[in-house]
Amino acid sequence: MLRNMHLSAAMKLLLSLLVLLLAVSSATVAAPPPSSVIVVGAGLSGIAAAKTLHDAGIKDIVILEATPKIGGRLSKVAFAGKTMEVGACWYFGGGPQHNPLVDIANSLKLNTYPTNFGNLSSNTYKQQGGLYPKAEVDAALGAGAARAQFCTNLSTTLNSNPRSDQDVSVMGAYLLYKQVPATPLEMVVDYFNNDYIDAQAPQLTSVKHKYPRHELVDHGVNFNYVKDPRGFESMAYHIADQFLKKGDPRLKLNKVVREISYSKKGVTVKTEDGSVFEAKFAILSASLGVLQSNLISFKPEFPMWKRVAISDFSMATYTKIFIKFPHKFWPTGPGTEVFFYAHQHHGYYPIWKHLENEYPGSNILFVTVTGDESIRIEKQSDEATKAEAMEVLKKMFGNNIPNPDAILVPRWWTNRFFKGSYVNWPPRYSHEQFQHLQAPVGPVYFTGEHTSEKYMGFATGAYFSGIESANDVIKCLNRKICRAH
Ligand SMILES: Cc1cc2nc3c(=O)[nH]c(=O)nc-3n(C[C@H](O)[C@H](O)[C@H](O)COP(=O)(O)OP(=O)(O)OC[C@H]3O[C@@H](n4cnc5c(N)ncnc54)[C@H](O)[C@@H]3O)c2cc1C
Ligand SMILES: *[C@@H]1O[C@H](CO)[C@@H](O)[C@H](O)[C@H]1NC(C)=O
Ligand SMILES: *[C@@H]1O[C@H](CO)[C@@H](O)[C@H](O)[C@H]1NC(C)=O
């Protein structure tokens, strides 16, 4: 009798376990039905890709975005009562080629102000203070322009033989030209011509692939600075509004993708909160920095050609540090908005801009640092950064300047959803390797600024790449013409 009692209790336990098991497995079955395409990331590239799919009639899509908002590296922060663009702040116009972002800005009536970099010979400060004589800066700017021309010429030569992989760093080109920037003045001018665009030092940049600067050659040198409370990110929202209804269930925010399993049959995507999504294809728009990190695991692991292409490319970091003061102590007349600080240490708080044109009376300055300096500054406290910036400002403007009210130090490199600001093309990384970086692995396609050969590092690169990778998937889905490695 006692024995039987025990048995039935055990049976009951077993039964309830079975019920639990069934419940768990039916919960898994209750995952959303498979879609055609899962887009990972709702930055400019992911949103442009999703809209392209939708417009082509592929409407069963899911967009999984890790953060609470779309736009990714188009990102604004409220600071001192104004809107600061901590990610991209300029889009480019006035060139021979049409920039679709200009159209988007126009239809949004986006508020912008053109940045004038044309007056630096009057605005360059010495390490210990005082302005350089105009003629001296003009000479340095002229020498910088000649070095840039040499790099462009060399790039043309290197690119003229399609079978050769020969390449050289920008610094290597200077050695060839026997003109290496050495003084603080020469270095800050060179910083403006290179690091300020590439977000890395000239030793780390390919001449063959970064000269000329296609974005500026094609789309123009009008730097349109976004000074709109809706932010640069409103461009991404504008595209999204054209195909996503309000509260459209196809856009899922706060969904951090942690695992992508793939096979010939399709993809299974798992997020940090335990959700599972299935589709025929994935379009992955996470940055190169994210791909180089462990955030997303791929099952099976990507083939060696893909892993090498990812690990050998460079994710750079570009940081705009915003500082708010109780009052102005810098010149604000015409042609003063950008000023240089020339220091013996390459890239030490080098390029400053006031926001008096964009936000009159705001008393905000921002200084741009890049590469190793960005990483160093991300690792230290904001107080330490404030102290360094103040020391530099005191050299330029004297000791009687006020303490800042606030400082904003973005941390793109630390952020696990970005791991840097944008890519730079390292010397001797070949065109063929770049094709590996772009190429899909089975049903997993890649998009984002890092896949745009011409406009990497720019918002246009993200936008165009989103459309292109969606078109690759559409071709594969509809006509079975599939891009392969
Ligand atoms: C500081 C800075 C300054 C810049 N300045 C300019 C400029 O002035 N002009 C210009 O043209 N360009 C500039 N750029 C470059 C431009 O911002 C980028 O090229 C562009 O925004 C990148 O878009 P994207 O779609 O490729 O990537 P992202 O915007 O990074 O979009 C990818 C999305 O994927 C999400 N994500 C990442 N991991 C996961 C995951 N595991 N699961 C789900 N979602 C994930 C991210 O949150 C992000 O929203 C700047 C960038 C930075 C950072
Ligand atoms: C670059 O090439 C042009 C045209 O061939 C030439 O006139 C110029 O001198 C070259 N410049 C440099 C710095 O090599
Ligand atoms: C350049 O700067 C000087 C000194 O600040 C100013 O007087 C001049 O108007 C500026 N020129 C241009 C073209 O902006």
Coordinates of C-alpha atoms and ligand atoms in Angstrom, one line a residue:
M1 CA 0.0 0.0 0.0
L2 CA 2.7 2.4 1.0
R3 CA 4.7 1.4 -1.9
N4 CA 1.8 2.1 -4.3
M5 CA 1.2 5.5 -2.7
H6 CA 4.8 6.4 -3.5
L7 CA 4.5 5.1 -7.0
S8 CA 1.4 7.2 -7.7
A9 CA 3.1 10.3 -6.3
A10 CA 6.0 9.6 -8.6
M11 CA 3.6 9.1 -11.4
K12 CA 2.0 12.5 -10.6
L13 CA 5.3 14.1 -10.6
L14 CA 6.2 12.6 -13.9
L15 CA 2.9 13.6 -15.4
S16 CA 3.3 17.2 -14.2
L17 CA 6.8 17.2 -15.6
L18 CA 5.5 16.0 -18.9
V19 CA 2.8 18.7 -19.0
L20 CA 5.5 21.3 -18.2
L21 CA 7.7 19.9 -21.0
L22 CA 4.8 20.1 -23.5
A23 CA 4.1 23.6 -22.4
V24 CA 7.7 24.6 -22.9
S25 CA 7.9 23.0 -26.3
S26 CA 4.6 24.5 -27.4
A27 CA 6.0 27.9 -26.3
T28 CA 8.9 27.4 -28.7
V29 CA 6.5 26.3 -31.5
A30 CA 4.5 29.5 -30.8
A31 CA 7.4 31.6 -32.1
P32 CA 6.3 33.8 -35.0
P33 CA 5.9 32.1 -38.4
P34 CA 9.0 32.2 -40.6
S35 CA 9.5 35.4 -42.6
S36 CA 11.2 35.9 -45.8
V37 CA 13.9 38.2 -44.4
I38 CA 15.1 39.2 -41.0
V39 CA 17.0 42.5 -41.0
V40 CA 19.3 42.9 -38.0
G41 CA 19.8 46.5 -37.1
A42 CA 17.6 49.6 -37.8
G43 CA 20.3 52.1 -38.7
L44 CA 20.2 53.9 -42.1
S45 CA 21.4 50.8 -43.9
G46 CA 18.9 48.4 -42.2
I47 CA 16.0 50.7 -42.7
A48 CA 16.9 51.4 -46.4
A49 CA 17.2 47.6 -46.9
A50 CA 13.8 46.9 -45.3
K51 CA 12.1 49.6 -47.4
T52 CA 13.6 48.2 -50.6
L53 CA 12.3 44.7 -49.7
H54 CA 8.9 46.1 -48.8
D55 CA 8.7 48.1 -52.1
A56 CA 9.6 44.9 -54.0
G57 CA 6.6 43.1 -52.5
I58 CA 8.6 41.2 -49.9
K59 CA 6.5 42.4 -46.9
D60 CA 6.9 39.5 -44.5
I61 CA 10.0 41.0 -42.9
V62 CA 11.2 41.5 -39.4
I63 CA 13.6 44.2 -38.3
L64 CA 15.4 43.5 -35.0
E65 CA 17.1 46.5 -33.4
A66 CA 19.1 46.2 -30.2
T67 CA 18.5 49.8 -29.0
P68 CA 15.2 51.6 -28.2
K69 CA 15.4 53.7 -31.4
I70 CA 16.1 53.5 -35.1
G71 CA 18.9 55.5 -36.8
G72 CA 21.9 53.8 -35.2
R73 CA 24.9 56.0 -35.7
L74 CA 22.6 58.9 -36.6
S75 CA 22.0 59.8 -33.0
K76 CA 21.2 63.0 -31.1
V77 CA 21.6 63.8 -27.5
A78 CA 19.9 66.6 -25.6
F79 CA 22.7 68.8 -24.1
A80 CA 22.5 72.2 -22.5
G81 CA 19.0 72.6 -23.9
K82 CA 20.1 72.0 -27.5
T83 CA 20.3 69.0 -29.8
M84 CA 23.9 67.6 -30.3
E85 CA 24.6 65.1 -33.0
V86 CA 27.0 62.6 -31.3
G87 CA 27.1 60.5 -34.5
A88 CA 27.0 61.9 -38.0
C89 CA 26.5 65.6 -38.2
W90 CA 27.2 66.6 -41.8
Y91 CA 25.8 65.4 -45.1
F92 CA 27.4 66.6 -48.3
G93 CA 26.1 68.5 -51.3
G94 CA 27.2 70.6 -54.2
G95 CA 29.0 67.8 -56.1
P96 CA 28.5 66.4 -59.6
Q97 CA 26.6 63.3 -58.3
H98 CA 23.2 63.3 -56.8
N99 CA 23.1 62.7 -53.0
P100 CA 19.7 61.1 -52.1
L101 CA 20.2 62.3 -48.5
V102 CA 19.9 65.9 -49.8
D103 CA 16.4 65.0 -51.1
I104 CA 15.4 63.5 -47.8
A105 CA 16.7 66.5 -46.0
N106 CA 14.8 68.8 -48.3
S107 CA 11.5 66.9 -47.9
L108 CA 11.9 67.1 -44.2
K109 CA 12.9 70.8 -44.4
L110 CA 15.8 69.7 -42.1
N111 CA 17.4 72.7 -40.5
T112 CA 21.2 72.9 -41.3
Y113 CA 24.0 75.4 -41.4
P114 CA 27.0 75.2 -43.7
T115 CA 30.3 74.7 -42.0
N116 CA 33.1 76.9 -43.3
F117 CA 36.6 75.4 -43.0
G118 CA 38.1 78.0 -45.3
N119 CA 39.7 80.3 -42.8
L120 CA 42.1 78.2 -40.9
S121 CA 45.2 80.4 -41.6
S122 CA 43.7 83.0 -39.2
N123 CA 42.6 80.4 -36.6
T124 CA 45.5 78.1 -35.8
Y125 CA 46.9 78.3 -32.2
K126 CA 50.4 77.3 -31.0
Q127 CA 50.9 74.7 -28.4
Q128 CA 51.9 77.3 -25.8
G129 CA 49.3 79.8 -27.0
G130 CA 49.2 82.6 -29.5
L131 CA 48.2 82.4 -33.2
Y132 CA 50.6 81.3 -35.9
P133 CA 51.3 84.0 -38.5
K134 CA 48.9 83.6 -41.4
A135 CA 51.7 83.1 -44.0
E136 CA 53.1 80.2 -42.0
V137 CA 49.8 78.4 -41.8
D138 CA 49.1 79.1 -45.5
A139 CA 52.5 77.5 -46.3
A140 CA 51.6 74.4 -44.2
L141 CA 48.2 74.2 -45.8
G142 CA 49.8 74.4 -49.3
A143 CA 52.2 71.6 -48.4
G144 CA 49.3 69.5 -47.1
A145 CA 47.5 70.0 -50.3
A146 CA 50.5 68.9 -52.3
R147 CA 50.9 65.8 -50.2
A148 CA 47.2 65.0 -50.8
Q149 CA 47.7 65.5 -54.6
F150 CA 50.7 63.1 -54.4
C151 CA 48.6 60.5 -52.7
T152 CA 45.8 60.9 -55.2
N153 CA 48.3 60.5 -58.1
L154 CA 49.9 57.5 -56.4
S155 CA 46.5 55.9 -55.9
T156 CA 45.7 56.4 -59.6
T157 CA 48.9 54.6 -60.5
L158 CA 48.3 51.8 -58.0
N159 CA 44.7 51.3 -59.2
S160 CA 45.7 51.3 -62.9
N161 CA 46.9 47.7 -62.7
P162 CA 43.9 45.6 -61.8
R163 CA 46.0 42.5 -61.2
S164 CA 48.3 44.1 -58.7
D165 CA 47.6 44.3 -55.0
Q166 CA 50.4 46.8 -54.3
D167 CA 49.4 49.4 -51.8
V168 CA 51.0 51.8 -49.3
S169 CA 49.9 53.7 -46.2
V170 CA 49.4 57.4 -46.4
M171 CA 52.5 57.7 -44.2
G172 CA 54.4 55.4 -46.5
A173 CA 53.4 57.7 -49.4
Y174 CA 54.8 60.7 -47.5
L175 CA 58.1 58.9 -47.1
L176 CA 58.1 58.2 -50.9
Y177 CA 57.4 61.9 -51.5
K178 CA 60.1 62.8 -48.9
Q179 CA 57.6 65.2 -47.1
V180 CA 56.7 63.9 -43.7
P181 CA 54.8 66.3 -41.4
A182 CA 56.9 66.9 -38.4
T183 CA 56.2 70.2 -36.7
P184 CA 53.0 70.6 -34.6
L185 CA 51.7 73.0 -37.3
E186 CA 52.4 70.5 -40.1
M187 CA 50.9 67.7 -38.0
V188 CA 47.6 69.5 -37.2
V189 CA 47.2 70.4 -40.9
D190 CA 47.8 66.7 -41.8
Y191 CA 45.4 65.6 -39.1
F192 CA 42.7 67.7 -40.7
N193 CA 43.4 66.2 -44.2
N194 CA 43.5 62.6 -42.9
D195 CA 42.6 61.6 -39.4
Y196 CA 39.7 64.0 -39.3
I197 CA 38.2 62.0 -42.2
D198 CA 39.5 58.5 -41.6
A199 CA 39.4 58.6 -37.8
Q200 CA 42.8 56.9 -37.7
A201 CA 46.4 58.0 -38.1
P202 CA 47.9 58.1 -41.7
Q203 CA 50.0 55.0 -40.8
L204 CA 46.8 53.0 -40.7
T205 CA 45.2 54.2 -43.9
S206 CA 45.4 52.9 -47.4
V207 CA 46.4 55.3 -50.2
K208 CA 45.1 53.0 -52.9
H209 CA 41.6 52.9 -51.4
K210 CA 41.1 56.2 -49.5
Y211 CA 42.4 58.6 -52.1
P212 CA 40.6 60.5 -53.6
R213 CA 37.8 61.0 -51.0
H214 CA 35.0 59.8 -53.2
E215 CA 32.3 61.1 -50.9
L216 CA 33.6 64.7 -51.3
V217 CA 34.5 64.3 -55.0
D218 CA 31.1 62.9 -55.9
H219 CA 28.6 64.4 -53.5
G220 CA 30.4 67.7 -52.9
V221 CA 32.3 69.7 -50.3
N222 CA 29.3 71.6 -48.9
F223 CA 29.3 70.4 -45.3
N224 CA 25.7 70.7 -44.2
Y225 CA 25.7 70.6 -40.4
V226 CA 22.4 69.3 -39.0
K227 CA 21.1 71.7 -36.3
D228 CA 17.5 70.4 -36.1
P229 CA 15.8 69.2 -32.9
R230 CA 14.5 66.2 -34.9
G231 CA 18.2 65.3 -35.5
F232 CA 20.0 63.6 -38.4
E233 CA 18.2 60.4 -37.3
S234 CA 15.0 61.9 -38.7
M235 CA 16.3 60.8 -42.1
A236 CA 16.0 57.2 -41.0
Y237 CA 12.5 57.9 -39.5
H238 CA 11.5 59.5 -42.7
I239 CA 12.4 56.4 -44.7
A240 CA 10.7 54.2 -42.1
D241 CA 7.5 56.2 -42.2
Q242 CA 7.1 55.4 -45.9
F243 CA 6.6 51.6 -45.3
L244 CA 6.1 51.0 -41.6
K245 CA 2.7 51.9 -40.0
K246 CA 2.7 53.4 -36.5
G247 CA 3.4 50.5 -34.1
D248 CA 4.1 48.1 -37.1
P249 CA 4.9 44.7 -35.5
R250 CA 7.6 44.1 -38.1
L251 CA 9.9 46.6 -36.3
K252 CA 11.0 45.2 -33.0
L253 CA 13.1 47.5 -30.8
N254 CA 15.2 46.4 -27.8
K255 CA 15.9 43.1 -29.5
V256 CA 19.6 42.2 -29.1
V257 CA 20.5 39.5 -31.6
R258 CA 22.9 37.0 -29.9
E259 CA 22.9 34.0 -32.2
I260 CA 22.3 33.3 -35.9
S261 CA 22.1 29.7 -37.0
Y262 CA 22.0 29.2 -40.7
S263 CA 21.8 26.5 -43.3
K264 CA 20.6 26.0 -46.9
K265 CA 17.1 26.1 -45.5
G266 CA 17.4 29.5 -43.9
V267 CA 18.2 31.3 -40.7
T268 CA 17.2 31.0 -37.0
V269 CA 17.9 34.2 -35.0
K270 CA 17.9 34.2 -31.2
T271 CA 17.8 37.4 -29.2
E272 CA 19.0 38.2 -25.7
D273 CA 15.5 38.1 -24.2
G274 CA 15.0 34.5 -25.5
S275 CA 12.9 35.2 -28.6
V276 CA 13.4 33.1 -31.7
F277 CA 12.8 34.3 -35.3
E278 CA 13.0 32.3 -38.5
A279 CA 13.4 33.4 -42.1
K280 CA 14.8 32.4 -45.4
F281 CA 17.4 35.2 -45.3
A282 CA 19.1 37.5 -42.8
I283 CA 20.5 40.9 -43.7
L284 CA 23.0 41.8 -41.0
S285 CA 23.7 45.5 -40.7
A286 CA 25.6 45.5 -37.4
S287 CA 28.9 47.5 -37.6
L288 CA 32.2 45.9 -38.4
G289 CA 33.2 46.5 -34.8
V290 CA 30.2 44.4 -33.7
L291 CA 31.1 41.6 -36.2
Q292 CA 34.6 41.6 -34.8
S293 CA 33.2 41.2 -31.2
N294 CA 31.5 38.3 -29.6
L295 CA 28.1 39.8 -29.4
I296 CA 26.6 37.6 -32.1
S297 CA 27.6 33.9 -32.4
F298 CA 27.2 32.3 -35.8
K299 CA 26.3 28.6 -36.1
P300 CA 28.2 27.2 -37.9
E301 CA 31.1 29.5 -37.5
F302 CA 31.8 31.6 -40.6
P303 CA 34.3 30.1 -43.1
M304 CA 37.9 31.2 -42.8
W305 CA 37.7 33.6 -45.9
K306 CA 34.9 35.5 -44.2
R307 CA 36.5 35.6 -40.7
V308 CA 39.8 36.9 -42.1
A309 CA 38.0 39.6 -44.2
I310 CA 36.2 40.8 -41.0
S311 CA 39.2 40.7 -38.6
D312 CA 41.7 42.3 -41.0
F313 CA 39.6 45.4 -41.7
S314 CA 39.7 48.4 -39.4
M315 CA 37.0 49.9 -37.2
A316 CA 38.0 53.4 -36.3
T317 CA 36.7 55.8 -33.6
Y318 CA 35.8 59.4 -34.0
T319 CA 34.7 61.4 -31.0
K320 CA 33.1 64.9 -30.7
I321 CA 33.4 66.2 -27.2
F322 CA 30.8 68.9 -26.5
I323 CA 31.6 71.5 -23.8
K324 CA 29.1 74.1 -22.5
F325 CA 30.4 77.3 -20.9
P326 CA 28.6 80.1 -18.9
H327 CA 29.8 82.6 -21.5
K328 CA 31.9 82.9 -24.6
F329 CA 35.6 83.6 -24.6
W330 CA 36.4 82.6 -28.2
P331 CA 36.1 84.8 -31.3
T332 CA 32.8 84.5 -33.1
G333 CA 33.1 86.8 -36.1
P334 CA 32.9 85.5 -39.7
G335 CA 35.4 82.8 -40.5
T336 CA 36.2 81.9 -36.9
E337 CA 34.0 78.9 -36.4
V338 CA 36.7 76.2 -36.8
F339 CA 40.1 76.5 -35.1
F340 CA 43.2 74.3 -34.8
Y341 CA 45.3 73.6 -31.8
A342 CA 48.8 72.4 -32.8
H343 CA 50.4 70.1 -30.3
Q344 CA 53.6 68.0 -30.5
H345 CA 51.5 64.9 -29.7
H346 CA 49.7 64.0 -32.9
G347 CA 45.9 64.4 -32.5
Y348 CA 45.9 66.0 -29.0
Y349 CA 42.6 68.0 -28.9
P350 CA 43.4 69.3 -32.4
I351 CA 40.2 70.5 -34.1
W352 CA 37.7 72.8 -32.4
K353 CA 34.4 74.3 -33.6
H354 CA 32.1 76.7 -31.9
L355 CA 28.3 76.4 -32.4
E356 CA 27.5 80.2 -32.4
N357 CA 26.2 80.0 -36.0
E358 CA 24.1 77.0 -35.4
Y359 CA 22.9 77.8 -31.8
P360 CA 23.5 81.5 -31.1
G361 CA 24.1 82.2 -27.4
S362 CA 24.5 78.5 -26.6
N363 CA 28.1 79.0 -25.5
I364 CA 29.0 75.5 -26.7
L365 CA 32.3 74.3 -28.2
F366 CA 33.1 70.9 -29.5
V367 CA 36.5 69.3 -30.1
T368 CA 37.1 66.3 -32.2
V369 CA 39.5 63.5 -31.4
T370 CA 40.0 60.2 -33.2
G371 CA 41.8 56.8 -33.2
D372 CA 44.0 56.0 -30.2
E373 CA 43.1 59.4 -28.5
S374 CA 39.4 58.5 -28.7
I375 CA 40.0 55.2 -27.0
R376 CA 42.2 56.7 -24.4
I377 CA 39.6 59.3 -23.6
E378 CA 36.8 56.8 -23.5
K379 CA 38.6 54.9 -20.8
Q380 CA 39.1 57.9 -18.5
S381 CA 36.6 59.8 -16.5
D382 CA 34.7 62.8 -18.0
E383 CA 36.3 64.9 -15.2
A384 CA 39.8 63.9 -16.5
T385 CA 38.8 64.8 -20.0
K386 CA 37.3 68.1 -18.9
A387 CA 40.6 68.9 -17.1
E388 CA 42.7 68.1 -20.3
A389 CA 40.4 70.1 -22.5
M390 CA 40.5 73.1 -20.1
E391 CA 44.3 73.0 -20.1
V392 CA 44.3 73.2 -23.9
L393 CA 41.7 76.0 -23.9
K394 CA 43.7 78.0 -21.3
K395 CA 46.8 77.8 -23.6
M396 CA 44.7 79.2 -26.4
F397 CA 42.6 81.8 -24.6
G398 CA 44.4 82.5 -21.3
N399 CA 43.8 81.5 -17.7
N400 CA 40.8 83.7 -17.1
I401 CA 38.3 81.5 -18.8
P402 CA 35.3 80.1 -16.9
N403 CA 34.9 76.5 -15.9
P404 CA 32.5 74.6 -18.1
D405 CA 28.9 74.0 -17.0
A406 CA 28.8 70.6 -18.6
I407 CA 30.7 68.2 -20.9
L408 CA 29.4 65.4 -23.2
V409 CA 31.8 62.6 -24.1
P410 CA 30.3 60.0 -26.4
R411 CA 31.6 56.5 -26.1
W412 CA 31.2 54.7 -29.5
W413 CA 34.1 52.4 -28.9
T414 CA 32.8 51.1 -25.6
N415 CA 29.2 50.7 -26.8
R416 CA 28.7 47.0 -27.5
F417 CA 26.3 47.8 -30.3
F418 CA 28.8 49.8 -32.3
K419 CA 32.4 49.2 -31.0
G420 CA 33.7 52.3 -32.8
S421 CA 32.4 55.0 -35.2
Y422 CA 33.1 53.8 -38.7
V423 CA 35.5 51.8 -40.8
N424 CA 38.9 52.8 -42.2
W425 CA 40.6 50.9 -45.1
P426 CA 43.9 49.6 -43.8
P427 CA 47.0 49.6 -46.1
R428 CA 47.4 46.4 -48.2
Y429 CA 43.9 45.1 -47.6
S430 CA 42.9 44.1 -51.1
H431 CA 39.8 44.7 -53.2
E432 CA 39.4 40.9 -53.3
Q433 CA 39.3 40.8 -49.5
F434 CA 36.8 43.6 -49.5
Q435 CA 34.6 41.5 -51.7
H436 CA 34.8 38.8 -49.1
L437 CA 33.7 41.3 -46.5
Q438 CA 30.6 42.2 -48.6
A439 CA 29.8 38.6 -49.7
P440 CA 27.0 36.7 -48.2
V441 CA 27.6 33.4 -46.3
G442 CA 24.8 31.2 -47.4
P443 CA 21.5 33.0 -46.5
V444 CA 23.3 35.6 -44.3
Y445 CA 23.8 38.8 -46.2
F446 CA 25.8 41.8 -45.1
T447 CA 25.1 45.5 -45.3
G448 CA 26.1 48.8 -43.7
E449 CA 28.7 51.5 -44.2
H450 CA 31.5 49.0 -43.9
T451 CA 30.3 47.3 -47.1
S452 CA 30.3 50.4 -49.3
E453 CA 33.6 50.4 -51.2
K454 CA 33.2 54.0 -52.3
Y455 CA 31.4 55.7 -49.4
M456 CA 32.5 53.8 -46.3
G457 CA 32.5 55.9 -43.2
F458 CA 29.6 58.0 -44.5
A459 CA 25.9 58.0 -44.1
T460 CA 25.6 57.7 -47.9
G461 CA 27.6 54.5 -47.8
A462 CA 25.1 53.1 -45.3
Y463 CA 22.1 54.2 -47.4
F464 CA 23.4 52.9 -50.7
S465 CA 24.6 49.6 -49.2
G466 CA 21.2 48.9 -47.7
I467 CA 19.5 49.2 -51.0
E468 CA 22.1 47.1 -52.8
S469 CA 22.1 44.2 -50.3
A470 CA 18.3 44.1 -50.3
N471 CA 18.4 44.0 -54.1
D472 CA 20.8 41.0 -53.9
V473 CA 18.3 39.2 -51.6
I474 CA 15.4 40.1 -53.9
K475 CA 17.2 38.7 -56.9
C476 CA 18.0 35.5 -55.0
L477 CA 14.4 35.1 -53.7
N478 CA 12.6 35.9 -56.9
R479 CA 14.9 34.8 -59.7
K480 CA 17.2 32.3 -57.9
I481 CA 20.2 34.4 -59.0
C482 CA 22.1 34.3 -55.8
R483 CA 25.2 36.1 -54.9
A484 CA 27.9 33.7 -53.8
H485 CA 31.3 34.1 -52.5
Ligands
LIG1 C1 30.9 60.0 -34.3 C2 30.5 59.8 -35.8 C3 30.6 60.8 -36.7 C4 30.2 60.6 -38.0 N1 30.1 61.7 -38.8 C5 29.6 61.5 -40.1 C6 29.3 62.6 -40.9 O1 29.4 63.8 -40.4 N2 28.7 62.4 -42.1 C7 28.5 61.2 -42.6 O2 28.0 61.0 -43.7 N3 28.7 60.1 -41.8 C8 29.2 60.2 -40.6 N4 29.4 59.1 -39.7 C9 29.1 57.8 -40.3 C10 27.6 57.4 -40.3 O3 27.0 57.8 -39.1 C11 27.5 55.9 -40.5 O4 28.2 55.5 -41.7 C12 26.1 55.4 -40.7 O5 25.2 56.0 -39.8 C13 26.1 53.9 -40.4 O6 24.9 53.3 -40.7 P1 24.7 51.7 -40.7 O7 23.3 51.4 -41.0 O8 25.8 51.1 -41.5 O9 25.1 51.3 -39.2 P2 24.4 51.6 -37.8 O10 23.9 53.0 -37.8 O11 25.4 51.2 -36.8 O12 23.2 50.6 -37.8 C14 23.3 49.3 -37.3 C15 22.2 49.1 -36.2 O13 22.4 47.7 -35.8 C16 22.1 47.7 -34.4 N5 22.7 46.5 -33.8 C17 24.0 46.3 -33.6 N6 24.2 45.1 -33.1 C18 23.0 44.5 -33.0 C19 22.5 43.3 -32.5 N7 23.3 42.3 -32.0 N8 21.2 43.0 -32.6 C20 20.3 43.9 -33.1 N9 20.7 45.1 -33.5 C21 22.0 45.4 -33.5 C22 22.7 49.0 -33.9 O14 22.1 49.4 -32.7 C23 22.3 50.0 -35.0 O15 21.1 50.6 -34.8 C24 29.7 59.3 -38.4 C25 29.7 58.3 -37.5 C26 30.0 58.5 -36.2 C27 29.9 57.4 -35.2
LIG2 C1 50.0 64.8 -59.9 O1 49.7 64.5 -61.2 C2 49.5 65.7 -62.0 C3 49.0 65.3 -63.4 O2 49.7 64.2 -63.9 C4 50.8 66.5 -62.0 O3 50.6 67.7 -62.8 C5 51.2 66.8 -60.6 O4 52.5 67.5 -60.6 C6 51.3 65.6 -59.7 N1 51.4 66.1 -58.4 C7 52.2 65.5 -57.5 C8 52.3 66.2 -56.1 O5 52.8 64.5 -57.7
LIG3 C1 38.8 85.0 -41.9 O1 39.0 85.3 -40.5 C2 39.3 86.6 -40.3 C3 39.8 86.8 -38.8 O2 38.9 86.1 -37.9 C4 38.1 87.5 -40.6 O3 38.4 88.8 -40.5 C5 37.7 87.2 -42.1 O4 36.5 87.8 -42.4 C6 37.6 85.7 -42.4 N1 37.4 85.5 -43.8 C7 36.5 84.7 -44.3 C8 36.5 84.5 -45.8 O5 35.7 84.1 -43.7

